[in-house]
Coordinates of C-alpha atoms in Angstrom, one line a residue:
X14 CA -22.8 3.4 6.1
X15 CA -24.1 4.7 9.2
X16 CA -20.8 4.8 10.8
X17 CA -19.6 7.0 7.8
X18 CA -22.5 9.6 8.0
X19 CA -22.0 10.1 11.7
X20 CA -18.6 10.7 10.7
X21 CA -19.4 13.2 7.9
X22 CA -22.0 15.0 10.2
X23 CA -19.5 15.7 13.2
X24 CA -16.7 17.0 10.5
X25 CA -19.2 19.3 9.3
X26 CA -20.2 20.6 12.7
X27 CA -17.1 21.1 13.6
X28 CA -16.5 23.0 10.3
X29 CA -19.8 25.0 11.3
X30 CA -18.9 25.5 14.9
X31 CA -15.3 26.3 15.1
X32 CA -14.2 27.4 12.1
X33 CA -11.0 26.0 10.3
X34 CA -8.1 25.8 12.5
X35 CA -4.1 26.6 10.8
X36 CA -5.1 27.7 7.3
X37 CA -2.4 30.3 7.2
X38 CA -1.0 30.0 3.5
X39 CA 2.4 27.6 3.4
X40 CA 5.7 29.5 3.0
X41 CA 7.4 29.0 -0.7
X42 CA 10.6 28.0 -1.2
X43 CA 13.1 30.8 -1.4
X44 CA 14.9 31.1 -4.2
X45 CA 18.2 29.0 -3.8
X46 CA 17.5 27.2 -0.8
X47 CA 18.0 23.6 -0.5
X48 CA 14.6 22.6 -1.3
X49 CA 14.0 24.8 -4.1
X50 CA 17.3 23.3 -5.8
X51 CA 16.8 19.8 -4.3
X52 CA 20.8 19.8 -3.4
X53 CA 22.0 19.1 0.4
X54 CA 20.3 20.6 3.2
X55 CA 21.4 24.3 4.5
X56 CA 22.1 24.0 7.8
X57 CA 20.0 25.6 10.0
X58 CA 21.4 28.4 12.3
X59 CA 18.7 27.9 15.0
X60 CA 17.5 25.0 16.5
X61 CA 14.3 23.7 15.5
X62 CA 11.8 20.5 16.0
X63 CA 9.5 19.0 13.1
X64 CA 7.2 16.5 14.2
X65 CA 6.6 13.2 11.9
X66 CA 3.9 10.8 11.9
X67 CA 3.9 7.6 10.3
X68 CA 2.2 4.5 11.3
X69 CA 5.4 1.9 9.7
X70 CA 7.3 2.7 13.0
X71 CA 5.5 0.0 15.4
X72 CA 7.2 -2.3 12.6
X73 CA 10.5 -3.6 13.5
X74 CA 12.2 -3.4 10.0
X75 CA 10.5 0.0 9.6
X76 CA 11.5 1.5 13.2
X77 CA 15.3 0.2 12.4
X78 CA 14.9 2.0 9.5
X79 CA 14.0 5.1 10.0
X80 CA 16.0 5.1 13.4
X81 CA 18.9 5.3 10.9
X82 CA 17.3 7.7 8.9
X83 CA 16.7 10.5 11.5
X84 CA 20.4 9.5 13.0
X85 CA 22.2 9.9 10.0
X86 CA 19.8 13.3 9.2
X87 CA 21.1 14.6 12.4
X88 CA 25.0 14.4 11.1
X89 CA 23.3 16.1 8.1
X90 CA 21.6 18.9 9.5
X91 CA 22.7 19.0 13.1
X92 CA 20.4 21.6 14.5
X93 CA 17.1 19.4 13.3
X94 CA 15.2 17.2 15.6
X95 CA 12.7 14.9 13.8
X96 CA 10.3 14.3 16.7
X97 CA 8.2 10.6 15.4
X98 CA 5.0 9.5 16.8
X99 CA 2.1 7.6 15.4
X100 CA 0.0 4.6 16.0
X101 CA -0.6 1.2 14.5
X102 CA -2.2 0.4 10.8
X103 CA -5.9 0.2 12.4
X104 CA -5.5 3.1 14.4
X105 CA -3.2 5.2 13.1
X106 CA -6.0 6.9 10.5
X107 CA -8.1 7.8 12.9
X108 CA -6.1 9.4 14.8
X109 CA -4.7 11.7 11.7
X110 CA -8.4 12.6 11.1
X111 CA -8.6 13.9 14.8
X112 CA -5.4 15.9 14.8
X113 CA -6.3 17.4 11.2
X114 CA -9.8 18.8 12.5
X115 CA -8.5 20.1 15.7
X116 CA -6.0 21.7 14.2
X117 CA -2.7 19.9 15.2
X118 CA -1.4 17.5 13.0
X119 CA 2.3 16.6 12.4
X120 CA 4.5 18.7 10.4
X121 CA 5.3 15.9 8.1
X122 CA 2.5 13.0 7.8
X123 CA 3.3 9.5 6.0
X124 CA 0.9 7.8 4.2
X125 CA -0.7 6.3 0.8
X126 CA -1.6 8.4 -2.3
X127 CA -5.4 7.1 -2.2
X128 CA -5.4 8.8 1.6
X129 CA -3.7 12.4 0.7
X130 CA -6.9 13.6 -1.1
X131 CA -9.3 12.2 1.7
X132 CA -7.5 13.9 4.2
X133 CA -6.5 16.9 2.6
X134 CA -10.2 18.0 2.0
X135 CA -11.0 17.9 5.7
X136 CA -9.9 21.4 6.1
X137 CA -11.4 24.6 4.0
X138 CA -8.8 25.5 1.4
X139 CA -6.3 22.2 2.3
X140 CA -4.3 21.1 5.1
X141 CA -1.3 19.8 3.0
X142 CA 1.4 22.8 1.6
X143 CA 1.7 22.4 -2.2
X144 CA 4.9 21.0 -3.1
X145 CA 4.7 22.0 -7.0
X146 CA 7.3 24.7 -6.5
X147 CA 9.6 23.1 -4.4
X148 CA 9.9 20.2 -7.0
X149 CA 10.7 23.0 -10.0
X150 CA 14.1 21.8 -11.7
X151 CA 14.7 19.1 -9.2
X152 CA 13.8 16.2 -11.6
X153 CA 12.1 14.1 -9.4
X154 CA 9.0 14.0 -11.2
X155 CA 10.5 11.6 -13.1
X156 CA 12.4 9.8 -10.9
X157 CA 10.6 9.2 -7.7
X158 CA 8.4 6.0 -8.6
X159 CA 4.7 6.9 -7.9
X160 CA 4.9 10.4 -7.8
X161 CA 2.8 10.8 -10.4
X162 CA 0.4 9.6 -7.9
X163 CA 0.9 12.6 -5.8
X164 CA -1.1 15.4 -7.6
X165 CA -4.1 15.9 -7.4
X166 CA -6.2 18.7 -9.7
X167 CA -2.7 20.0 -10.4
X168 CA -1.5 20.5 -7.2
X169 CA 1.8 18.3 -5.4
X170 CA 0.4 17.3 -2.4
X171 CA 2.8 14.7 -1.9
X172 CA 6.7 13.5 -2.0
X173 CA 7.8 10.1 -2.8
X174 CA 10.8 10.0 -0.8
X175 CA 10.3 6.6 1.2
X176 CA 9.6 3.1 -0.4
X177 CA 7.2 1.5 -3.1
X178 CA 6.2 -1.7 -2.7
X179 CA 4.0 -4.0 -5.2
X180 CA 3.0 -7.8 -4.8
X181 CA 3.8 -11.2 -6.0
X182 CA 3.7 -14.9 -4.8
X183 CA 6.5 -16.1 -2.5
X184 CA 6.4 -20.1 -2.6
X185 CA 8.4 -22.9 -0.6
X186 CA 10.7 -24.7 -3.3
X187 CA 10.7 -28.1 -1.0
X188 CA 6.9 -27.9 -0.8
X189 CA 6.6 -27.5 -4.4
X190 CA 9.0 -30.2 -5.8
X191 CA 7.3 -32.5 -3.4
X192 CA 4.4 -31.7 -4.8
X193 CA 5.9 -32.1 -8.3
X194 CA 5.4 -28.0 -9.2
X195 CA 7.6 -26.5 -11.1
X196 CA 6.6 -22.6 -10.3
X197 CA 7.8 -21.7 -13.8
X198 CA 4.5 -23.5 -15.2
X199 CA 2.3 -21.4 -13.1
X200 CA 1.0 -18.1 -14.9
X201 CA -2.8 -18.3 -15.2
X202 CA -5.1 -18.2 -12.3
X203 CA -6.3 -21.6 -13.7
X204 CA -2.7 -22.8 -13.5
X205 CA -2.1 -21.5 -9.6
X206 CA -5.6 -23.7 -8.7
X207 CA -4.2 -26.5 -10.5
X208 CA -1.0 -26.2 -8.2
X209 CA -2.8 -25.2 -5.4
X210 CA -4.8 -29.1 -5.7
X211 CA -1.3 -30.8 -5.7
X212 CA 0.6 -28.8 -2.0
X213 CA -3.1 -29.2 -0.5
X214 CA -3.5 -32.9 1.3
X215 CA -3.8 -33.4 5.4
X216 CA -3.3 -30.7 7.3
X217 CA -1.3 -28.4 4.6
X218 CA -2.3 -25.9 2.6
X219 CA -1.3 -23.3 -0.6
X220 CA -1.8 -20.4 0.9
X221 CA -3.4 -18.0 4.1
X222 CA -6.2 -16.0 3.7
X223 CA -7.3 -13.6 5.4
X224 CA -11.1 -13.7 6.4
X225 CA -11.2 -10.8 9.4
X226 CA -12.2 -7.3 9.6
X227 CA -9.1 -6.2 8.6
X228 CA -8.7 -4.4 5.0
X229 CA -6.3 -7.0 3.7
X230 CA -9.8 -9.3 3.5
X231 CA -10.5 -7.0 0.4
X232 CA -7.0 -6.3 -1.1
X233 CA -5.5 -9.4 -1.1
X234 CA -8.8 -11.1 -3.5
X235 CA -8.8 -7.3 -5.4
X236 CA -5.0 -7.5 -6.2
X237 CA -4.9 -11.2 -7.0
X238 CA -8.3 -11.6 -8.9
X239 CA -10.9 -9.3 -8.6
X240 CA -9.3 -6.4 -10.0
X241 CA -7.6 -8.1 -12.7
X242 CA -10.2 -8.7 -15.5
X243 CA -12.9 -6.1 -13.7
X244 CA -10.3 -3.5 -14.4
X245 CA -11.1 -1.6 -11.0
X246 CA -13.4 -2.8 -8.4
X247 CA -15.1 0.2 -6.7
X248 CA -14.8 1.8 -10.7
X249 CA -14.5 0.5 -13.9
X250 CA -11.4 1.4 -16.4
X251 CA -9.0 1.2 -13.7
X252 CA -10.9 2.5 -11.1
X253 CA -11.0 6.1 -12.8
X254 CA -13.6 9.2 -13.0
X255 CA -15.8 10.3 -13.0
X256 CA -16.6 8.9 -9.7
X257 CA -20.5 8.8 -9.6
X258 CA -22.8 6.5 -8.1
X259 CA -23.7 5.3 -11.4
X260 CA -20.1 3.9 -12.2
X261 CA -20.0 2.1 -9.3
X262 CA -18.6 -1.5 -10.3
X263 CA -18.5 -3.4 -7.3
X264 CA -21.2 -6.1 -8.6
X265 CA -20.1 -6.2 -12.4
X266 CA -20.1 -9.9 -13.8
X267 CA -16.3 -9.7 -13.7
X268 CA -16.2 -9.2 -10.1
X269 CA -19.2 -11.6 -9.0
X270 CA -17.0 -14.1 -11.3
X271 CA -14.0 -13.3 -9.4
X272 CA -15.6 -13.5 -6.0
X273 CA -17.2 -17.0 -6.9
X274 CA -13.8 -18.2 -7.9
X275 CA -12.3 -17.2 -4.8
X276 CA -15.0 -18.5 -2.6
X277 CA -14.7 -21.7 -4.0
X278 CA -11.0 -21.9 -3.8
X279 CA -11.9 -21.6 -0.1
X280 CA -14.9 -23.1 0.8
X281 CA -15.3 -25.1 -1.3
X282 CA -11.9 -26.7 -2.9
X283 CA -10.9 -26.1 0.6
X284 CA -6.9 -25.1 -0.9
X285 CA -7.0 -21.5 1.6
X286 CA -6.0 -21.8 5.1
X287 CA -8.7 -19.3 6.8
X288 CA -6.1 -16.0 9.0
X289 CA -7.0 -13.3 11.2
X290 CA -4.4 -11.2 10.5
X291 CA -1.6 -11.4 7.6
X292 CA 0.7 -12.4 10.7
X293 CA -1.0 -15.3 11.1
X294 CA -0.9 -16.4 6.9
X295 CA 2.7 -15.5 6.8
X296 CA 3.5 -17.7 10.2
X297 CA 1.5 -20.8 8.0
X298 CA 3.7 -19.9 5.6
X299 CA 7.3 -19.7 7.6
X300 CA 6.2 -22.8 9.4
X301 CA 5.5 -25.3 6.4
X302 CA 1.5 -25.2 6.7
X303 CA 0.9 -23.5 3.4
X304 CA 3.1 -23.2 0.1
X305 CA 2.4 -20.0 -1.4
X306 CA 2.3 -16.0 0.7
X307 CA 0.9 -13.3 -1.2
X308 CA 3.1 -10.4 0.1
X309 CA 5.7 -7.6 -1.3
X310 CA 9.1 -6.9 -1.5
X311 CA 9.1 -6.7 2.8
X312 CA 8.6 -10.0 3.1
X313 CA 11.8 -10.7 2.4
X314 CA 12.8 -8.4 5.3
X315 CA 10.3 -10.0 8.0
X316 CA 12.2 -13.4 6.8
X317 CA 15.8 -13.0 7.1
X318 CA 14.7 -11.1 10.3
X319 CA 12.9 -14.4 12.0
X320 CA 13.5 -17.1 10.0
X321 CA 17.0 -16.6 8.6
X322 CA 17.5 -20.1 7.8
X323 CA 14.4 -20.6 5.3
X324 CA 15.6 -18.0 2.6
X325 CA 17.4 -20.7 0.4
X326 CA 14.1 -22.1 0.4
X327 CA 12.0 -19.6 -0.6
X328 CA 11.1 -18.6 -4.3
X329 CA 9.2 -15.6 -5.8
X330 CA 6.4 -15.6 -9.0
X331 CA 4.9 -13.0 -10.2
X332 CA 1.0 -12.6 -9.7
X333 CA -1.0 -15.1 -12.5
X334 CA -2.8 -14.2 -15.3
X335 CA -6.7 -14.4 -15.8
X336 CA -8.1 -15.9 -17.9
X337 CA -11.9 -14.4 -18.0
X338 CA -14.9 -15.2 -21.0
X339 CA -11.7 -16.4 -23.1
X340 CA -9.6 -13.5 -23.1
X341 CA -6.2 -13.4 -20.9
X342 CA -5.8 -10.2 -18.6
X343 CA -2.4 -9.4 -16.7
X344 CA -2.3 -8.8 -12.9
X345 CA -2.5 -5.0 -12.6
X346 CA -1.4 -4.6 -8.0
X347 CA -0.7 -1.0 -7.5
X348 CA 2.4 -0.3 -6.4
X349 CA 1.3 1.8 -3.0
X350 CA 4.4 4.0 -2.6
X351 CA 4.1 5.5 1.5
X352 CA 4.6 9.1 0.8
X353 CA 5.0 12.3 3.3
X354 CA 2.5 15.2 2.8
X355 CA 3.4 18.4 4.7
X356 CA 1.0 20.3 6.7
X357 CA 0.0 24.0 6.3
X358 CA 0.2 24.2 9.6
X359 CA 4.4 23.2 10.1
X360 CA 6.1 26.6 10.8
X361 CA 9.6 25.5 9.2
X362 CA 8.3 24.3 5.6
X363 CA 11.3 25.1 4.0
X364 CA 13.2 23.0 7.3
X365 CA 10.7 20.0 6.2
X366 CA 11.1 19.8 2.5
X367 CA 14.6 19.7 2.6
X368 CA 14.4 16.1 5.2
X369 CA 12.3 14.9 2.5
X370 CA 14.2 15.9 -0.1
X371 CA 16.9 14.3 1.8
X372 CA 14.8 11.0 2.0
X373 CA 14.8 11.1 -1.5
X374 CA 18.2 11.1 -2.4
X375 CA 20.9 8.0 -2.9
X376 CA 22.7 8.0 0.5
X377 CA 19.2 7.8 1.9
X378 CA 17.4 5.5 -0.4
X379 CA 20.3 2.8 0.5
X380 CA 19.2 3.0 4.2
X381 CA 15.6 2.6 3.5
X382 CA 16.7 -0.1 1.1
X383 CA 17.0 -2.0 4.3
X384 CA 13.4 -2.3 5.5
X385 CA 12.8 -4.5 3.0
X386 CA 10.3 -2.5 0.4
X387 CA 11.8 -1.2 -2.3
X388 CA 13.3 2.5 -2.6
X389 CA 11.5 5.0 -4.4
X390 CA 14.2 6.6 -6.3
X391 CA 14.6 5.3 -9.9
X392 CA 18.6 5.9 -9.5
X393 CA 19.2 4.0 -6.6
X394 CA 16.3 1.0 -7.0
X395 CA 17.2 0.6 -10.7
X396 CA 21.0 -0.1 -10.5
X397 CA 23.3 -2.5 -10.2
X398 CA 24.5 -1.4 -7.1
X399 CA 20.5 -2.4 -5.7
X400 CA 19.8 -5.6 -7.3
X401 CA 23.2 -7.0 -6.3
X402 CA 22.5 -6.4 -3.1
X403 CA 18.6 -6.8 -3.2
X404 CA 18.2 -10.0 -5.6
X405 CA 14.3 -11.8 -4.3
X406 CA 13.5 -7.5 -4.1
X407 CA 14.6 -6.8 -7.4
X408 CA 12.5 -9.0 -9.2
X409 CA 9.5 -7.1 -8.6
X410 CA 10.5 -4.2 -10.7
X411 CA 11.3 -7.0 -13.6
X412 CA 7.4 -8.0 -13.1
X413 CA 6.4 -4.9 -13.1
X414 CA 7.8 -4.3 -16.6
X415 CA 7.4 -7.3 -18.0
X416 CA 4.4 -9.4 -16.3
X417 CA 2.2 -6.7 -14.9
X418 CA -0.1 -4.5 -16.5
X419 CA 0.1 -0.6 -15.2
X420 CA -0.9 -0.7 -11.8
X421 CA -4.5 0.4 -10.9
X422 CA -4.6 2.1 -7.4
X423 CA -8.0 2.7 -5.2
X424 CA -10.2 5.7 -6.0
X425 CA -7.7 8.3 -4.9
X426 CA -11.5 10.1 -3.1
X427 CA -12.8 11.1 0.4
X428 CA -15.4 8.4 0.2
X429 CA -12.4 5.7 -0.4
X430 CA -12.1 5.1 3.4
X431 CA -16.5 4.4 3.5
X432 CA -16.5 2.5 0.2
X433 CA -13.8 0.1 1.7
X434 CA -15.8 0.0 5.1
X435 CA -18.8 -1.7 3.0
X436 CA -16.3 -4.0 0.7
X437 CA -14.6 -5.0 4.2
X438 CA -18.3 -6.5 5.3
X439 CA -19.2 -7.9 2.0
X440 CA -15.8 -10.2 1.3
X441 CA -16.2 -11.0 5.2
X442 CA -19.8 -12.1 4.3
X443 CA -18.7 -14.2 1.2
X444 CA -15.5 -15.6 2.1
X445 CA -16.0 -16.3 6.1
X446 CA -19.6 -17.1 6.1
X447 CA -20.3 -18.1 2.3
X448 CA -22.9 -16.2 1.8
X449 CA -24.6 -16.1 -1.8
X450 CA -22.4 -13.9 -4.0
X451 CA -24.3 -12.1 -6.4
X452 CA -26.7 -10.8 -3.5
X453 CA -24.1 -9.9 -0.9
X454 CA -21.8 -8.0 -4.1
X455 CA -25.5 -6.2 -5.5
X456 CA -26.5 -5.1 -1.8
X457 CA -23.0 -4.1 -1.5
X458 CA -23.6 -2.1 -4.8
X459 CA -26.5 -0.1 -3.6
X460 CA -24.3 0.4 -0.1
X461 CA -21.7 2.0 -1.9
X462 CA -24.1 4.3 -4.6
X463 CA -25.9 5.6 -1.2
X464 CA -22.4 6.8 -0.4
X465 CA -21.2 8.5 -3.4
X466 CA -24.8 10.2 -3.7
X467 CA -24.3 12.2 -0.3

């Protein structure tokens, strides 16, 4: 909490003292140009440079990726140089806040719908361009998945023109029929414990979890059980408005419940494998410690990548039911689609809509096919072609039509990143140390009301 004031105070003297750097209005899209029309690219007759930060390129499958994206662009538009840079997960946010108040962030910026509101209210009127004109007759409202997740009080702050992914329950087949599970009887929480009992025995486990600083300490329990009969952790009715201190549902009985169950599958049952990092929980998983990985479509990537010879063993579930004061609730992960805002700031708007317009398209969307999540374009992730090619990937979309619930994303708010901050310290408290839930979850409460009341 303190952290975050100190934060909040030093953006506002900056705001005080200097003034708002690159608020010059964004130029709109003339009128037959490539991204007004959302058609090919015109080629440019002068060389120019856009700048791109992301922090999925210190990722091998990503970097491969996107290597083949900006080499294939460069056939495309030949007189375009896509400069990338970025940092790492942990840092990489950080570092976008610093570049936004001084004035010189990246052209084109990658990131999650939840973060595009944050850091688009860290300048006076904006820092990203809004893309609600350039989208006009293009049809990709409806066909980018998770665009809808890109406006924000009816401006398009955002383009889905990368990858989606969502989450389900990878499982060793060997480890299971040993164990005499069949994964096809596993679809309430009650039923993945039971399972969970009959892989744990020695020194093996059902799954890694993570009990660090890292955020995945709070996702991981949110997506697989908090969330799911709570209906939104940080808010209630999936984790909508109005977002007051009052509505702040972090110790609800569904989520004490949830936390409870999750400690004890843990600390007590003893069926988790305690992680650092989600490296470490996928290595227990590659290397026959533990049954079950909670992960997306990418893990399928990271697999054939460094352990080619374990995909015939390796099955996929969707996330269980819960089953919570006797009624049955679906698993509701958001899908998390990594967008690209565009700053205010870039000189060549027109230059950077059409690369991400680009992105968007099918010749694209089959390169980024290739880094394991799955493409954002309904045309391309939705055929044939894709699922022939994609099978393990492809069964996510099937949950998410027919096993999930509609996903429930964080607080899409500039407090998100704060509100985490104090979830990060209470799941770390419960989960790592045991501590007693209801009064770590209602002292994380009042934490998190302090917050929305500044």
């Amino acid at each position: 909490m303190k952290r975050y004031l100190s934060v909040l105070m030093a953006i506002a003297l900056l705001l005080t003292l200097g003034g708002c750097a690159g608020t010059s209005p964004a130029s709109q899209p003339a009128v037959g140009s490539a991204a007004a029309s959302g058609t090919q690219p015109e080629l440019q007759e002068e060389p120019l440079t856009l700048s791109f930060a992301t922090s999925l390129y210190v990722e091998e499958s990503h970097q491969v990726v996107i290597d083949k994206l900006l080499e294939r662009y460069k056939e495309v538009a030949p007189n375009v140089t896509i400069e990338i840079y970025g940092a790492g997960y942990a840092d990489y946010w950080n570092n976008v806040t610093v570049e936004i108040m001084a004035g010189n962030e990246a052209d084109i910026m990658q990131m999650y719908p939840e973060n595009v509101v944050a850091f688009n209210s860290l300048r006076d009127g904006g820092v990203f361009v809004d893309m609600g004109p350039y989208l006009e007759g293009t049809g990709l409202e409806e066909k980018l998945i998770g665009q809808d997740a890109c406006v924000f009080d009816g401006a398009t702050l955002a383009l889905a023109s990368y990858a989606y992914g969502t989450t389900g329950i990878y499982y060793r087949k060997s480890m299971l029929e040993q164990a005499g599970v069949d994964p096809a009887d596993i679809r309430t929480w009650e039923d993945f414990k039971a399972a969970s009992a009959a892989v744990t025995h020695d020194q093996q486990y059902a799954m890694g979890i993570l009990t660090s600083s890292h955020s995945f300490v709070v996702s991981e329990w949110v997506r697989q059980l908090a969330r799911i009969p709570s209906g939104g952790v940080y808010f209630p009715d999936g984790e909508s408005g109005p977002y007051t201190a009052e509505r702040i549902n972090v110790n609800s009985d569904a989520v004490k419940w949830a936390a409870q169950e999750w400690q004890d599958y843990l600390l007590v049952d003893k069926y988790g494998k305690p992680a650092a990092d989600k490296k470490d929980s996928r290595e227990y998983f590659w290397h026959g410690i533990c049954a079950f990985n909670h992960d997306g479509p990418w893990f399928v990537g990271m697999t054939q990548a460094s352990y080619p010879e374990l995909m015939e063993d390796i099955g996929l579930i969707a996330i269980p039911n819960v089953v919570y004061e006797g009624k049955t609730y679906k698993a509701n992960p958001w899908h998390y689609p990594v967008v690209c805002s565009v700053s205010k700031n870039c000189e060549n708007v027109d230059a950077a809509m059409d690369f991400l317009f680009w992105m968007s398209g099918t010749e694209a969307q089959r390169i980024i096919a290739d880094c394991g999540s799955i493409p954002t374009n309904r045309e391309y992730s939705g055929s044939e072609e894709y699922t022939d090619a994609y099978p393990l990937n492809s069964m996510f979309t099937a949950f998410m039509e027919e096993r999930y619930e509609s996903c429930v994303s964080d607080p899409p708010i500039p407090q998100l990143q704060a509100l985490e901050q104090v979830m990060i310290d209470a799941t770390q408290a419960m989960f790592a140390a045991g501590s007693n839930v209801n009064t770590t979850l209602d002292e994380a409460a009042g934490a998190c009301r302090e917050i929305m009341e500044q």
